[in-house]
mmCIF file of C-alpha atoms and ligand atoms in Angstrom:
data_model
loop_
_atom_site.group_PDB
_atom_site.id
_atom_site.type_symbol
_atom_site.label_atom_id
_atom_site.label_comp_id
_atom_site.label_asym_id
_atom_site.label_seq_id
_atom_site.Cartn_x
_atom_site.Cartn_y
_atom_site.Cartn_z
ATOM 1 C CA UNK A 249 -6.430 3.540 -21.076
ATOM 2 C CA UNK A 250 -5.313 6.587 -19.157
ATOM 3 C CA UNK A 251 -1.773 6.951 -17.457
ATOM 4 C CA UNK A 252 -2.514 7.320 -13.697
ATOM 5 C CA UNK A 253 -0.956 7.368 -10.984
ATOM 6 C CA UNK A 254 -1.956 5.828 -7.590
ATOM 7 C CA UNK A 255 -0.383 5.151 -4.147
ATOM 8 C CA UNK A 256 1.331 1.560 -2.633
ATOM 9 C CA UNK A 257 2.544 1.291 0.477
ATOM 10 C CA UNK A 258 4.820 -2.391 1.316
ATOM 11 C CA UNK A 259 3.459 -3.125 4.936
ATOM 12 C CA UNK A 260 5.301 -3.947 8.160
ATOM 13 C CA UNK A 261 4.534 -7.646 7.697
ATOM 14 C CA UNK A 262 6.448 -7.227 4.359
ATOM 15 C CA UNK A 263 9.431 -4.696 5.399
ATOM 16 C CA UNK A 264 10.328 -6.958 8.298
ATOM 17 C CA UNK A 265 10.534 -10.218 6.042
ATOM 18 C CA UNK A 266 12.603 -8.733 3.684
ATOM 19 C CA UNK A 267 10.321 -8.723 0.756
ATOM 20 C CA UNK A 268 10.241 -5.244 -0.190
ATOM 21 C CA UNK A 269 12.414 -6.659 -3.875
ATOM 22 C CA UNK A 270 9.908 -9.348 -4.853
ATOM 23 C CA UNK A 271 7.014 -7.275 -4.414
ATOM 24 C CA UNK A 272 8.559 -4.278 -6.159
ATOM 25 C CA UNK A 273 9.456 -7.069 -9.042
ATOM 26 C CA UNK A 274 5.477 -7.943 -9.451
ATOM 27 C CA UNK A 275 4.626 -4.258 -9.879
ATOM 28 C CA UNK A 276 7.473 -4.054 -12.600
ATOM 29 C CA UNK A 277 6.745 -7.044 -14.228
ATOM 30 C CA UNK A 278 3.140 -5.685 -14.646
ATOM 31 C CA UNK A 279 4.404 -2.537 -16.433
ATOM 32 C CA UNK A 280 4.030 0.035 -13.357
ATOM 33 C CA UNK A 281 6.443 2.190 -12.791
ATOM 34 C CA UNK A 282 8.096 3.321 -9.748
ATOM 35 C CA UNK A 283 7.985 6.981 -9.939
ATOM 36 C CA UNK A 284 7.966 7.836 -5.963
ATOM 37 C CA UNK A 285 9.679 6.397 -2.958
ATOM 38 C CA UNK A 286 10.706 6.203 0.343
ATOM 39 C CA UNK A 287 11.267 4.338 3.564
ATOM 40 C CA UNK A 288 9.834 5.228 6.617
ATOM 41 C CA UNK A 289 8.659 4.529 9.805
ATOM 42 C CA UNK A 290 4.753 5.503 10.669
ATOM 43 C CA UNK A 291 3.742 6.771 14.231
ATOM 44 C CA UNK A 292 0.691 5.628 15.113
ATOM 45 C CA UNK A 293 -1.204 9.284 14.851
ATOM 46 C CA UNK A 294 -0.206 9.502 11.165
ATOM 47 C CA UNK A 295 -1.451 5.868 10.430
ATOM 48 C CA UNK A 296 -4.601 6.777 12.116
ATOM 49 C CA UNK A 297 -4.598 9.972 9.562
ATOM 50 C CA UNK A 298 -3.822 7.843 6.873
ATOM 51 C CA UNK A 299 -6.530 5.305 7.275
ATOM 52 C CA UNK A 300 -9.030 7.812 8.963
ATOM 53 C CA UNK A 301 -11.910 6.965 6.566
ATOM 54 C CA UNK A 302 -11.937 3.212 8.467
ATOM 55 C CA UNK A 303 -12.199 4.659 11.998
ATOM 56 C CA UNK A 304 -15.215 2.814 12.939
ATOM 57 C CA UNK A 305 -14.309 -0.100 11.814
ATOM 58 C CA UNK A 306 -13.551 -2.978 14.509
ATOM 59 C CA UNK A 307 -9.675 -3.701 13.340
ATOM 60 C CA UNK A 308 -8.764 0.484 13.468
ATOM 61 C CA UNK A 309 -6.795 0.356 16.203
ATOM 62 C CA UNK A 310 -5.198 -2.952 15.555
ATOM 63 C CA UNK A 311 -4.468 -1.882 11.721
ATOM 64 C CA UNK A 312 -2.509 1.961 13.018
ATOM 65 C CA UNK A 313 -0.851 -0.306 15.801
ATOM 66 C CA UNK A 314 0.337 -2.892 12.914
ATOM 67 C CA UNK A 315 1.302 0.108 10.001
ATOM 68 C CA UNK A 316 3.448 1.419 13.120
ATOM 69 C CA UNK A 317 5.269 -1.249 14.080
ATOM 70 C CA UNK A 318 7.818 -1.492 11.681
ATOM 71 C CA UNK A 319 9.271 0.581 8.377
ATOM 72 C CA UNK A 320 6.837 1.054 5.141
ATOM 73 C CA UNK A 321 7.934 1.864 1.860
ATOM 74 C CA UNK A 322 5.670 4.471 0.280
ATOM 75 C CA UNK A 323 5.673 4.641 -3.292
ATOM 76 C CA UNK A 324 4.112 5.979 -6.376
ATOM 77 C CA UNK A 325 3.126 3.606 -9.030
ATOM 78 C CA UNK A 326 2.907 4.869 -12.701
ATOM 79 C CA UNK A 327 1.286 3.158 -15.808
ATOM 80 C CA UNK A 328 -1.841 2.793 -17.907
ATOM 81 C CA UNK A 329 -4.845 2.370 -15.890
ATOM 82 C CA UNK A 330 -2.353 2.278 -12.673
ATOM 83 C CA UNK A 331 -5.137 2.415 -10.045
ATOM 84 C CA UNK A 332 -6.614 -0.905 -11.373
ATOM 85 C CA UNK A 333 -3.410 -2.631 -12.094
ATOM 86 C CA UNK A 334 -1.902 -2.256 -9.003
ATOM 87 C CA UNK A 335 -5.197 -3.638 -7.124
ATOM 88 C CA UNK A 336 -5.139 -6.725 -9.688
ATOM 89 C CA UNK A 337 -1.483 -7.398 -9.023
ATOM 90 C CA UNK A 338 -1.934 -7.077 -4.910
ATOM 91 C CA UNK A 339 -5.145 -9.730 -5.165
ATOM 92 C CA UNK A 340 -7.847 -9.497 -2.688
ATOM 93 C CA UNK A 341 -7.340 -8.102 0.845
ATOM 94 C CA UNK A 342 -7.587 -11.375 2.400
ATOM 95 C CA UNK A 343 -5.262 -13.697 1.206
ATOM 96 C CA UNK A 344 -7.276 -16.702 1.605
ATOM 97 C CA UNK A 345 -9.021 -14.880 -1.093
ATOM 98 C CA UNK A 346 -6.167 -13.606 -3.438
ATOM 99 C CA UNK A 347 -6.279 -14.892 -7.030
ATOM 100 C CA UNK A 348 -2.886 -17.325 -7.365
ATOM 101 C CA UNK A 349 0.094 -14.738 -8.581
ATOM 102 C CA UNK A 350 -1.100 -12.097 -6.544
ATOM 103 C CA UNK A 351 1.144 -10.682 -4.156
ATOM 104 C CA UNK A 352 -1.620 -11.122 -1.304
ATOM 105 C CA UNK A 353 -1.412 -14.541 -2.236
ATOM 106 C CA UNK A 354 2.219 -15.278 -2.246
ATOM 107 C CA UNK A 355 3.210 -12.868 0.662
ATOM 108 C CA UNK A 356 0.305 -11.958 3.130
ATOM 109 C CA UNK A 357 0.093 -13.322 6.570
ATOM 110 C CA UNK A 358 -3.316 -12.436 7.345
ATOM 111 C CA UNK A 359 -6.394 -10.115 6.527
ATOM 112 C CA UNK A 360 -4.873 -7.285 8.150
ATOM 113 C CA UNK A 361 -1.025 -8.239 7.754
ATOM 114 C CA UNK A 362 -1.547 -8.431 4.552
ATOM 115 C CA UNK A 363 1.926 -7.341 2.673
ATOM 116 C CA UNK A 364 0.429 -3.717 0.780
ATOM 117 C CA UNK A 365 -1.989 -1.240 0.556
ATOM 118 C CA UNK A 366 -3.056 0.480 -3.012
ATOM 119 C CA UNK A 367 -5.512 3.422 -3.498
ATOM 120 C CA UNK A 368 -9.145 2.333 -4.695
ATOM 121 C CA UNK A 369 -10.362 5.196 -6.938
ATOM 122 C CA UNK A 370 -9.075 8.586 -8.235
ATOM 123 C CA UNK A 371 -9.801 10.851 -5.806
ATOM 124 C CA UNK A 372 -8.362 8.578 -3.460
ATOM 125 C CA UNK A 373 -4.888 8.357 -5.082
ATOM 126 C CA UNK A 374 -4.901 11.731 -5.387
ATOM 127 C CA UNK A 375 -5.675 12.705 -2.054
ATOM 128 C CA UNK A 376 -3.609 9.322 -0.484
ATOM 129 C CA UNK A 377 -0.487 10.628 -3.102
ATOM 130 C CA UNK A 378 -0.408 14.360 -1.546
ATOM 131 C CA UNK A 379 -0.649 12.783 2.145
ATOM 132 C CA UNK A 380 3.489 11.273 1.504
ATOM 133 C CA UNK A 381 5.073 13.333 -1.211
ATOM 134 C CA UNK A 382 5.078 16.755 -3.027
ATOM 135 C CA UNK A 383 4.921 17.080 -6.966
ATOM 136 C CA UNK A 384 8.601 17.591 -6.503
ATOM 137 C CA UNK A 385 9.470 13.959 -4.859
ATOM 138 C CA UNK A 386 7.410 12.223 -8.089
ATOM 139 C CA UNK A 387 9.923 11.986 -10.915
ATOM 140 C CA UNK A 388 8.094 10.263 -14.257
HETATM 141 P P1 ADP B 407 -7.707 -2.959 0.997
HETATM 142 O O1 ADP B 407 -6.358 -2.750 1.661
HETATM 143 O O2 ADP B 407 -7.729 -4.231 0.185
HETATM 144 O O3 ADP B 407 -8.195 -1.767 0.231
HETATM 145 P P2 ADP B 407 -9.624 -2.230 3.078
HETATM 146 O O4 ADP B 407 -9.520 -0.823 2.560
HETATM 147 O O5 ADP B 407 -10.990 -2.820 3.236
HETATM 148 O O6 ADP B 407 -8.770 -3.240 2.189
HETATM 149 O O7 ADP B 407 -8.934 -2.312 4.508
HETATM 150 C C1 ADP B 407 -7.748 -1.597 4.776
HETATM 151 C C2 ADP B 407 -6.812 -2.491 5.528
HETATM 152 O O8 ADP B 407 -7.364 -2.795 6.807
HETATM 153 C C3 ADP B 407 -6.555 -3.872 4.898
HETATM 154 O O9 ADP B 407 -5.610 -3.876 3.861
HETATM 155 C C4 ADP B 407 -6.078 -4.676 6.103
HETATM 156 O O10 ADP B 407 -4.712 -4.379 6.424
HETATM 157 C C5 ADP B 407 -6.969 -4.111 7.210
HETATM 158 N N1 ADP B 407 -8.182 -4.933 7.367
HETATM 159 C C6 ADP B 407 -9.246 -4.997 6.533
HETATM 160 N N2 ADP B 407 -10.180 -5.870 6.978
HETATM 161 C C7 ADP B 407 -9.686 -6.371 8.151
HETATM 162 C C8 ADP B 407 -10.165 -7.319 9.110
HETATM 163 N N3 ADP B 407 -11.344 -7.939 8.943
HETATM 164 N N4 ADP B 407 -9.378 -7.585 10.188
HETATM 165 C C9 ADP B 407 -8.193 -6.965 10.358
HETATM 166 N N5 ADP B 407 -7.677 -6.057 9.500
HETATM 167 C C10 ADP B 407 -8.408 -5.768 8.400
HETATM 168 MG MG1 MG B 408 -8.681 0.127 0.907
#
């Protein structure tokens, strides 16, 4: 499988609970590495930028409100088949529906407070990478 690289972002829900350690372990554990990272606090106009391609979906407003409301830690994940990984090790985006393990399972509070976000495809990590850091902030 191909190294990749692909973007996770701990969520408000998680920052404010304290949990940014015990999700960082599952993404270790899983053999993704942490290559990016920072903490920082989202205004509302850069979470709508961020999640622009959902912006006519019903929870759009409600989902930049909740990504601004407390610090995120954006990150960088490294590792064979990275994009993937990372999406198998946060479980599906509602927790109800996250396989047991998962950190959706174990952490989320809802469908949209739901602990991290993780880039879906490629293009998508690229583009979702280059939005937070420069090549210079991404040490392998
Ligand atoms: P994922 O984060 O698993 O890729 P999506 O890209 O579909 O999921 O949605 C982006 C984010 O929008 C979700 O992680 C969640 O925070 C929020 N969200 C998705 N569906 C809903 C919903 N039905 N109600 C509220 N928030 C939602
Ligand atoms: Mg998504």
């Amino acid at each position: 499988m191909a190294l990749e690289r692909t973007l996770s972002i701990i969520k408000p829900d998680a920052t404010r609970r304290n949990l940014t350690g015990k999700i960082n372990a599952k993404f270790e554990e899983a053999g993704l590495r942490i290559v990016a990272q920072k903490r920082i606090h989202l205004t509302k106009a850069q979470a709508g930028k961020f999640y622009e391609v959902h912006k006519e979906r019903p929870f759009y407003d409600e989902l930049c409100e909740f990504m601004a409301s407390a610090p995120v830690v954006v990150q960088v994940l490294e590792g064979d088949g990275a994009i993937t990984k990372n999406r198998e090790v946060m479980g599906a985006t509602n927790p109800a529906d996250a396989a047991a393990g998962t950190i959706r399972a174990e952490f989320a509070q809802s469908v949209g407070e739901n602990s991290v976000h993780g880039s879906d495809a490629p293009e998508t990590a690229a583009v979702e990478i280059a939005f937070f850091f420069s090549g210079l902030e991404i040490v392998g």
